[in-house]
Coordinates of C-alpha atoms in Angstrom, one line a residue:
M13 CA -17.7 -16.4 6.0
K14 CA -19.1 -15.5 9.5
R15 CA -15.6 -14.2 10.9
K16 CA -15.2 -12.7 7.8
I17 CA -18.3 -10.4 7.9
Q18 CA -17.5 -9.9 11.7
I19 CA -14.4 -8.2 10.5
A20 CA -16.0 -6.2 7.7
L21 CA -18.7 -5.1 9.6
C22 CA -15.8 -3.5 12.1
M23 CA -13.8 -1.8 9.5
L24 CA -17.3 -0.4 8.0
L25 CA -18.4 0.9 11.1
C26 CA -14.7 2.5 11.4
S27 CA -14.9 4.0 7.8
V28 CA -18.4 5.2 7.7
I29 CA -19.6 6.2 11.0
F30 CA -19.7 9.7 9.8
F31 CA -22.1 8.7 7.4
G32 CA -26.0 7.8 6.9
C33 CA -28.7 8.5 4.4
S34 CA -30.4 11.9 5.4
S35 CA -30.7 14.1 2.4
N36 CA -27.7 16.1 3.2
E37 CA -25.5 13.0 4.0
L38 CA -26.8 11.2 0.8
G39 CA -25.8 15.0 -1.0
Y40 CA -22.2 15.0 0.5
L41 CA -21.8 11.2 -0.9
D42 CA -23.2 12.0 -4.2
L43 CA -20.7 15.2 -4.6
C44 CA -18.0 13.1 -3.3
K45 CA -18.6 10.4 -5.8
E46 CA -19.1 13.0 -8.5
M47 CA -15.3 14.6 -7.5
S48 CA -13.9 10.8 -7.5
N49 CA -15.6 10.1 -11.1
I50 CA -13.1 13.3 -12.5
K51 CA -11.1 11.9 -15.4
S52 CA -9.0 15.0 -15.8
C53 CA -7.8 17.5 -13.5
Q54 CA -5.4 19.9 -12.5
F55 CA -5.3 21.0 -8.4
S56 CA -3.5 22.6 -5.9
G57 CA -3.5 22.9 -1.9
T58 CA -2.0 23.1 1.3
A59 CA -1.6 20.9 4.5
E60 CA -0.5 22.6 7.7
I61 CA 1.0 20.4 10.5
Y62 CA 1.4 21.6 13.8
Y63 CA 2.3 20.1 17.0
D64 CA 3.6 21.0 20.8
A65 CA 5.6 18.0 21.9
D66 CA 5.8 18.8 25.5
A67 CA 2.1 19.2 25.7
I68 CA 1.2 15.7 24.1
K69 CA 3.8 14.1 26.5
E70 CA 1.8 15.6 29.4
F71 CA -1.8 14.5 28.1
I72 CA -0.3 10.7 27.3
A73 CA 0.9 10.6 30.8
K74 CA -2.2 11.7 32.3
Y75 CA -4.2 8.9 30.4
A76 CA -1.5 6.4 30.8
E77 CA -2.3 3.9 33.7
D78 CA 0.6 1.9 33.3
E79 CA 3.7 3.4 34.8
Y80 CA 6.2 1.6 33.0
L81 CA 4.6 2.9 29.7
T82 CA 4.9 6.7 31.1
E83 CA 8.7 6.0 31.7
D84 CA 9.2 4.3 28.3
L85 CA 7.4 7.6 27.0
E86 CA 9.9 9.6 28.8
K87 CA 12.8 7.6 27.9
D88 CA 12.2 7.0 24.0
F89 CA 10.8 10.7 23.5
S90 CA 13.1 12.5 25.5
K91 CA 14.4 14.5 22.4
F92 CA 10.7 14.9 21.2
T93 CA 10.3 18.5 22.6
G94 CA 8.7 21.9 21.7
K95 CA 6.7 23.4 19.8
K96 CA 6.7 22.7 15.6
K97 CA 4.8 23.9 12.1
I98 CA 5.2 22.0 9.0
E99 CA 3.4 23.1 5.6
L100 CA 3.5 21.6 2.7
L101 CA 2.4 23.6 -0.9
Y102 CA 1.6 21.3 -3.5
S103 CA 0.3 21.7 -7.3
G104 CA -0.4 19.4 -10.1
S105 CA -2.7 17.3 -12.4
G106 CA -4.1 13.9 -12.6
E107 CA -5.8 11.6 -15.2
T108 CA -8.0 8.3 -14.8
S109 CA -9.6 5.8 -16.6
D110 CA -11.1 2.4 -16.1
T111 CA -7.8 0.9 -16.6
E112 CA -5.3 3.3 -14.8
G113 CA -4.9 6.7 -12.4
K114 CA -2.0 8.7 -13.1
Y115 CA -1.1 11.7 -10.9
E116 CA 2.0 14.5 -11.0
L117 CA 2.6 16.5 -7.9
D118 CA 5.2 19.5 -7.7
I119 CA 5.8 19.9 -3.6
K120 CA 7.0 22.6 -1.4
A121 CA 7.6 22.4 2.1
R122 CA 7.9 25.6 4.8
I123 CA 9.0 24.5 8.4
D124 CA 8.7 27.3 11.0
G125 CA 8.7 30.0 8.2
R126 CA 11.5 28.5 6.0
E127 CA 10.3 27.6 2.7
G128 CA 12.0 25.1 0.5
K129 CA 11.5 23.3 -2.6
L130 CA 11.4 19.1 -2.4
G131 CA 10.8 18.7 -6.2
K132 CA 8.1 16.2 -8.1
L133 CA 6.3 13.2 -7.1
Y134 CA 4.9 10.9 -9.9
I135 CA 2.0 8.4 -9.2
S136 CA 0.6 5.8 -11.5
S137 CA -1.3 2.7 -10.7
T138 CA 0.3 0.9 -13.7
E139 CA 3.8 2.4 -14.0
G140 CA 4.7 3.0 -10.1
I141 CA 5.7 5.7 -8.2
Y142 CA 8.7 8.0 -9.0
I143 CA 10.4 11.0 -7.1
E144 CA 12.7 12.9 -8.6
R145 CA 16.5 12.1 -7.0
D146 CA 16.8 15.8 -5.7
M147 CA 13.5 15.5 -3.4
L148 CA 15.5 13.1 -0.8
I149 CA 18.5 15.9 -0.8
N150 CA 15.9 18.8 -0.4
L151 CA 14.2 16.5 2.4
Y152 CA 17.8 15.5 3.9
Q153 CA 18.4 19.6 4.1
L154 CA 14.8 20.6 5.3
S155 CA 15.6 18.0 8.3
R156 CA 17.9 20.2 9.7
D157 CA 14.8 22.2 11.1
L158 CA 13.2 19.0 12.7
F159 CA 16.3 17.1 14.2
T160 CA 17.9 20.1 15.8
D161 CA 19.2 18.1 18.2
Y162 CA 21.6 16.6 15.6
K163 CA 22.8 19.6 14.1
N164 CA 26.3 18.7 15.2
S165 CA 26.0 15.1 14.3
Y166 CA 28.0 13.4 11.6
F167 CA 24.7 13.3 10.0
Y168 CA 24.8 16.9 9.0
S169 CA 28.2 17.1 8.3
T170 CA 30.1 18.1 4.7
A171 CA 31.5 14.7 4.5
Y172 CA 28.3 12.8 5.0
E173 CA 26.5 14.7 2.7
K174 CA 29.0 14.4 -0.1
E175 CA 28.7 10.5 -0.1
L176 CA 25.0 10.8 0.7
R177 CA 24.7 12.5 -2.6
N178 CA 27.0 9.5 -4.5
A179 CA 24.7 7.0 -2.7
L180 CA 21.6 8.4 -4.7
G181 CA 23.1 7.2 -7.8
T182 CA 23.0 9.6 -10.8
S183 CA 19.6 9.0 -12.5
E184 CA 17.0 11.9 -12.7
Y185 CA 14.5 9.9 -11.0
I186 CA 14.3 7.0 -7.9
Q187 CA 11.2 4.7 -8.3
L188 CA 9.7 4.0 -4.6
F189 CA 7.2 1.6 -6.1
N190 CA 7.0 -0.8 -8.8
P191 CA 3.6 -2.3 -9.6
E192 CA 5.1 -5.4 -11.2
D193 CA 6.4 -6.3 -7.6
A194 CA 2.8 -6.3 -6.4
L195 CA 1.6 -8.5 -9.2
E196 CA 3.9 -11.2 -7.8
L197 CA 2.0 -11.4 -4.7
E198 CA -1.0 -11.7 -6.4
D199 CA -2.9 -15.3 -6.9
E200 CA -3.4 -16.9 -10.3
S201 CA -7.0 -15.7 -10.7
S202 CA -7.8 -13.1 -13.2
F203 CA -8.0 -9.9 -10.6
D204 CA -7.0 -6.5 -12.1
S205 CA -6.7 -4.1 -9.8
S206 CA -7.4 -1.3 -12.2
V207 CA -11.0 -2.3 -11.7
Y208 CA -11.3 0.1 -8.6
N209 CA -10.4 3.0 -11.0
S210 CA -13.9 2.5 -12.9
A211 CA -16.7 4.4 -12.5
D212 CA -18.9 1.4 -12.1
F213 CA -17.0 0.4 -9.0
T214 CA -17.5 3.9 -7.5
N215 CA -21.3 3.6 -8.2
K216 CA -21.6 0.2 -6.5
T217 CA -19.6 1.4 -3.7
M218 CA -21.9 4.3 -2.9
E219 CA -24.9 2.2 -3.9
F220 CA -23.6 -0.2 -1.0
I221 CA -23.2 2.4 1.5
K222 CA -26.5 3.6 1.1
D223 CA -28.0 0.7 1.1
I224 CA -26.7 -0.8 4.7
F225 CA -27.2 2.8 6.4
K226 CA -30.5 3.7 4.7
G227 CA -32.5 4.0 7.7
Y228 CA -29.5 5.7 9.9
T229 CA -27.9 9.0 10.3
S230 CA -24.9 10.7 12.3
G231 CA -26.1 13.9 12.2
T232 CA -22.5 15.3 11.5
V233 CA -23.5 16.5 7.8
T234 CA -25.1 19.9 7.2
S235 CA -25.8 22.0 4.0
I236 CA -23.9 25.1 3.4
P237 CA -23.9 27.2 0.2
G238 CA -22.2 25.3 -2.3
G239 CA -21.9 22.3 -0.7
Y240 CA -21.7 20.2 2.7
S241 CA -19.9 20.4 6.1
V242 CA -19.1 17.5 8.2
S243 CA -18.4 18.3 11.9
A244 CA -17.9 16.2 15.1
D245 CA -16.0 16.5 18.1
G246 CA -14.5 13.7 20.3
D247 CA -17.6 13.5 22.6
R248 CA -20.0 13.6 19.9
L249 CA -17.8 10.7 17.8
I250 CA -18.3 8.3 21.1
Q251 CA -22.1 9.1 20.8
I252 CA -21.9 8.2 17.2
A253 CA -20.4 4.9 17.1
S254 CA -22.7 3.9 19.7
E255 CA -25.8 4.8 17.7
C256 CA -24.2 3.1 14.9
L257 CA -23.5 -0.3 16.8
G258 CA -27.4 -0.2 17.8
Y259 CA -28.5 0.6 14.4
M260 CA -26.5 -2.3 13.2
G261 CA -27.2 -4.8 15.7
S262 CA -31.1 -4.1 15.0
N263 CA -30.9 -4.2 11.3
I264 CA -28.4 -7.3 10.9
D265 CA -30.2 -9.4 8.5
D266 CA -30.3 -6.2 6.1
I267 CA -26.6 -5.5 6.8
I268 CA -25.5 -8.6 6.1
N269 CA -27.7 -9.1 2.9
S270 CA -26.1 -6.1 1.5
F271 CA -22.5 -7.0 2.4
L272 CA -23.1 -10.7 0.9
E273 CA -24.6 -9.0 -2.4
F274 CA -21.3 -6.6 -2.3
T275 CA -19.0 -9.4 -1.7
S276 CA -20.7 -11.5 -4.7
Y277 CA -19.9 -8.3 -7.1
M278 CA -16.3 -8.0 -5.7
E279 CA -15.7 -11.9 -6.5
K280 CA -17.0 -11.2 -10.2
L281 CA -14.7 -8.1 -10.6
Q282 CA -11.6 -10.4 -9.3
G283 CA -12.8 -13.3 -11.5
I284 CA -13.5 -15.5 -8.4
E285 CA -16.2 -18.2 -8.6
S286 CA -18.7 -17.7 -6.0
D287 CA -19.2 -19.9 -3.4
E288 CA -23.0 -20.3 -2.8
E289 CA -22.7 -22.6 0.0
N290 CA -20.3 -20.1 2.0
M291 CA -21.9 -17.4 1.4
K292 CA -25.1 -18.4 3.2
I293 CA -25.1 -17.1 6.9
S294 CA -27.6 -19.1 9.5
D295 CA -30.0 -17.5 11.4
A296 CA -28.1 -18.6 14.8
D297 CA -25.2 -16.7 13.3
R298 CA -26.6 -13.8 12.6
A299 CA -28.3 -13.9 15.9
E300 CA -24.9 -13.9 17.7
M301 CA -23.5 -11.4 15.7
A302 CA -26.1 -8.9 16.7
G303 CA -25.6 -10.2 20.1
Q304 CA -21.7 -9.7 19.8
I305 CA -22.5 -5.9 18.5
A306 CA -24.7 -5.4 21.3
A307 CA -22.4 -6.5 23.7
I308 CA -19.6 -3.9 22.1
K309 CA -22.2 -0.9 22.3
T310 CA -22.8 -1.8 26.2
Q311 CA -19.3 -2.0 26.9
L312 CA -18.8 1.3 25.1
D313 CA -21.5 3.1 26.8
Y314 CA -20.3 1.8 30.2
M315 CA -16.9 3.1 29.6
H316 CA -18.2 6.4 28.2
K317 CA -20.1 6.7 31.4
K318 CA -17.4 6.2 33.8
G319 CA -15.3 8.7 31.9
E320 CA -12.5 5.8 30.5
L321 CA -13.1 7.4 27.0
D322 CA -12.3 11.0 28.1
F323 CA -9.2 11.1 26.3
I324 CA -11.1 11.3 23.0
K325 CA -13.3 14.2 23.8
P326 CA -10.2 16.8 22.9
F327 CA -10.6 16.0 19.4
S328 CA -12.1 18.0 16.7
Y329 CA -12.8 17.2 13.2
N330 CA -14.6 19.5 10.6
Q331 CA -14.5 19.3 6.7
T332 CA -15.9 21.5 4.3
V333 CA -16.8 20.6 0.3
K334 CA -17.9 22.8 -2.3
K335 CA -18.5 23.2 -5.9
S336 CA -18.7 26.0 -8.1
G337 CA -19.2 25.5 -12.0
N338 CA -16.3 22.9 -12.6
V339 CA -14.0 23.9 -9.5
Y340 CA -14.3 21.7 -6.4
T341 CA -12.8 23.1 -2.8
C342 CA -12.2 21.1 0.1
E343 CA -11.2 22.3 3.9
Q344 CA -10.2 20.0 6.5
N345 CA -9.2 20.4 9.9
L346 CA -8.3 17.3 12.4
S347 CA -7.3 18.7 16.1
M348 CA -6.6 18.3 19.5
N349 CA -7.0 20.8 22.1
T350 CA -7.1 20.6 25.8
N351 CA -7.1 23.4 28.3
S352 CA -7.4 26.1 25.6
K353 CA -4.1 24.6 24.2
D354 CA -3.3 23.0 20.8
L355 CA -1.6 19.4 21.4
F356 CA -1.7 19.4 17.7
Y357 CA -3.5 20.0 14.2
I358 CA -3.3 18.8 10.7
K359 CA -4.8 21.7 8.5
S360 CA -5.4 21.3 5.0
K361 CA -7.0 23.2 1.7
S362 CA -7.3 22.1 -1.9
T363 CA -8.9 23.3 -4.9
M364 CA -9.5 20.9 -8.1
E365 CA -10.8 21.8 -11.5
S366 CA -12.0 19.7 -13.8
K367 CA -9.8 20.3 -17.3
K368 CA -7.9 18.6 -20.0
V369 CA -4.1 18.2 -18.7
D370 CA -0.9 17.3 -20.2
M371 CA 1.2 15.0 -18.1
K372 CA 4.6 13.5 -18.7
F373 CA 5.9 10.5 -16.5
P374 CA 9.7 9.1 -16.0
V375 CA 10.4 6.0 -17.8
Q376 CA 13.2 4.9 -15.6
G377 CA 14.9 5.5 -12.3
T378 CA 17.0 4.2 -9.7
D379 CA 15.4 1.2 -7.6
I380 CA 15.0 2.4 -3.7
S381 CA 16.1 -0.6 -2.6
A382 CA 19.3 0.0 -3.9
I383 CA 19.6 3.5 -2.6
S384 CA 18.3 2.1 1.0
Q385 CA 21.0 -0.3 1.2
N386 CA 23.8 2.7 0.2
I387 CA 22.5 4.7 2.9
S388 CA 22.5 1.9 5.6
K389 CA 26.0 1.2 4.7
L390 CA 26.7 4.9 5.2
E391 CA 25.3 4.5 8.6
D392 CA 27.4 1.9 9.3
K393 CA 30.4 3.7 8.4
Y394 CA 29.8 7.0 10.1
N395 CA 27.6 5.5 13.5
P396 CA 29.0 1.9 13.7
V397 CA 27.7 -0.6 16.2
K398 CA 29.9 -0.9 19.0
K399 CA 28.3 -3.9 20.9
V400 CA 25.6 -7.0 19.9
E401 CA 24.2 -9.0 22.7
I402 CA 22.6 -12.3 21.3
S403 CA 20.3 -13.9 23.9
W404 CA 18.4 -17.3 23.4
E405 CA 16.3 -19.0 26.0
K406 CA 17.8 -21.9 28.0
S407 CA 14.8 -24.3 27.8
R408 CA 15.9 -24.8 24.3
E409 CA 19.1 -26.3 24.2
T410 CA 18.6 -27.4 20.7
A411 CA 16.4 -26.0 17.9
E412 CA 14.9 -29.2 17.0
D413 CA 11.5 -28.0 18.1
G414 CA 11.6 -25.5 15.1
Y415 CA 12.3 -22.2 17.2
D416 CA 15.6 -21.6 16.0
Y417 CA 15.7 -17.9 16.5
C418 CA 17.5 -15.6 19.0
D419 CA 16.8 -12.1 20.0
I420 CA 19.7 -9.5 18.9
Y421 CA 20.0 -5.9 20.6
Y422 CA 22.6 -4.1 19.0
T423 CA 24.1 -0.3 20.4
R424 CA 25.8 2.0 18.2
K425 CA 27.9 5.0 18.7
S426 CA 25.1 7.3 19.1
A427 CA 21.7 8.0 18.3
S428 CA 21.0 9.7 14.7
P429 CA 18.0 10.7 12.9
L430 CA 18.3 7.1 11.0
S431 CA 18.5 5.1 14.1
Q432 CA 18.5 4.4 17.9
E433 CA 21.5 4.5 19.8
K434 CA 20.2 0.9 21.0
D435 CA 17.7 -1.3 18.8
Y436 CA 16.3 -4.8 18.3
D437 CA 16.4 -7.2 15.8
W438 CA 16.1 -11.1 15.5
G439 CA 17.7 -14.0 13.8
E440 CA 18.3 -17.7 13.5
Y441 CA 20.7 -19.7 15.2
Q442 CA 22.3 -22.9 15.5
N443 CA 23.0 -25.1 18.6
L444 CA 25.4 -27.9 18.2
N445 CA 27.0 -29.5 21.1
K446 CA 25.7 -26.8 23.2
Q447 CA 27.8 -24.3 21.4
M448 CA 26.0 -21.4 19.7
Y449 CA 26.2 -20.6 16.2
V450 CA 25.2 -17.2 14.6
P451 CA 24.4 -15.9 11.2
L452 CA 27.8 -14.5 10.1
R453 CA 26.8 -11.9 7.5
Q454 CA 23.9 -10.5 9.8
I455 CA 26.4 -9.9 12.7
C456 CA 29.3 -8.4 10.8
E457 CA 27.1 -6.1 8.4
Y458 CA 25.6 -4.8 11.9
F459 CA 29.8 -3.9 12.6
G460 CA 29.8 -2.4 9.2
E461 CA 32.2 -5.3 7.9
E462 CA 32.1 -6.5 4.3
V463 CA 31.2 -10.2 4.0
G464 CA 32.1 -12.3 0.6
W465 CA 31.4 -15.9 -0.6
D466 CA 33.4 -18.2 -2.0
N467 CA 30.9 -20.0 -3.9
Q468 CA 33.3 -22.8 -5.7
N469 CA 35.0 -23.5 -2.0
K470 CA 32.1 -22.8 0.0
I471 CA 33.3 -20.7 2.2
A472 CA 32.6 -17.3 3.7
Y473 CA 35.1 -14.3 4.4
V474 CA 35.4 -10.8 5.3
V475 CA 37.5 -8.5 3.5
R476 CA 39.6 -6.1 6.0
D477 CA 42.0 -3.8 4.1
G478 CA 41.3 -5.7 0.8
K479 CA 42.6 -9.1 2.2
K480 CA 40.1 -11.8 2.7
I481 CA 39.9 -13.4 6.0
K482 CA 38.2 -16.7 5.6
I483 CA 35.7 -18.0 8.1
N484 CA 34.7 -21.4 8.8
G485 CA 31.3 -22.2 9.6
I486 CA 28.0 -24.2 8.9
Y487 CA 26.2 -23.7 5.8
D488 CA 22.2 -24.1 5.9
T489 CA 19.8 -22.7 3.8
E490 CA 21.6 -19.8 1.9
T491 CA 23.3 -18.5 5.2
V492 CA 26.4 -19.0 7.0
F493 CA 26.6 -20.0 11.0
V494 CA 29.9 -19.6 13.2
K495 CA 30.6 -19.8 16.7
A496 CA 30.2 -16.9 18.7
R497 CA 33.8 -17.2 20.0
D498 CA 35.1 -17.0 16.1
F499 CA 34.7 -13.3 16.3
E500 CA 37.6 -13.3 18.6
K501 CA 39.6 -14.0 15.6
L502 CA 38.3 -11.0 14.0
G503 CA 39.5 -8.8 16.9
Y504 CA 36.0 -9.0 18.5
K505 CA 35.9 -9.5 22.6
V506 CA 33.4 -12.1 23.2
N507 CA 31.9 -12.8 26.4
Y508 CA 29.1 -15.5 27.5
N509 CA 26.7 -14.8 30.9
G510 CA 24.7 -17.4 32.0
S511 CA 23.7 -16.0 35.3
N512 CA 20.1 -15.5 34.2
P513 CA 18.0 -18.7 35.0
D514 CA 16.0 -18.3 32.0
T515 CA 18.5 -17.2 29.0
H516 CA 22.0 -17.4 27.8
L517 CA 23.6 -14.0 26.9
V518 CA 26.5 -13.5 24.1
T519 CA 27.9 -10.2 23.6
I520 CA 30.3 -9.2 21.2
E521 CA 32.1 -6.2 21.5
K522 CA 34.7 -3.9 19.5
N523 CA 37.6 -3.7 21.4

């Protein structure tokens, strides 16, 4: 439990660092609670994202002490250049109850002044997340303005676009998330995620924050006509973190007791029986946690004084929240500015009106996993892997120690918006009689090969021009492993290099 509380305190510091319990901060929290408890509403808004890629890279290089990090940055982000402005415009409606939250959004995008309709997004805590099929096509079309270096690539060819449209299926909607999949990951307790939609949970959470920070104020919230304003720059953010750590260390007993009470409440919501013995924190453990918090504060103050946190100073955050009748407005601005130059900013403005709405939700849609597989096949077809390099440690001549994984580096024909020219993966391997056996399907699919399985005869095969080429190998845990040299039978060039004193290297390459 002590470890659990230590982690929770760190998360708490990060999530509520702007807030305290001054009259303005409490008023701000109450207004936010009022907005979150609205059961039915219409809303609209805009979000604007701007970045100066070259300025960002210069800034990172200035503060990066590791020269290798700087070199990797230049290499990996060589195509990340210039300035870009992206705007999202949305409108929609929402309904919430103690058992469900449901939202419908109609989204448009504007990139460097060029506007395009994206489509509708549907979000439900019980029915999942859906988008209109055409949204992916519209995103693909708009991406031309984002990935200008690939304008002459296969990725934007007429042939590829035609196959992409076919890969998306014929259903009007695509399901991005199925809540039933998430339920399979939950234990057999009576936990119901819908409790997070309840007003009781919202009220209890607000009470918890107020109870923990009843003697603390961040000084970032001020009262304005109709609402509140939150404002802090990077330098002030560092100071707030230090002040908050100081408060937590000095009030560790009150904070731990409030946390234990809130934890007990959460366990009851989830149908978990509380372990009273495990909920006890000794005086020695409390003192140890207070000492750890004090040590973190001392280190933070030292780093601030020495200028080691100067990279945070250019950040700035501003937010205003207002209410007029049953209409709520919110404006936010997160930015980073240095030497009078904007590195990036994210600006948003939204309006929400409490009113009754009528929503229609999709009944079914194509599963996103099926579409992802189709798009991966397209990538393998138009941008195939030319070479696969497999390495494993010489110190492991057998996989008997339980570590039976190898490093796999594959090189494609070219880089694309979907993949890098050279990328990394890992896979299982078998080492029998000092011969390397690699996963057949994994390697073949990198090269765009079609792999099949004859279940009756327990033999794998590769399909070429409609013909099945049988491949003998080792069948283990639903995976077929074949000798690396056997890829020569499929027309690949295979080379072994043992010059490195620590690793074996096998290269499989298209002729």
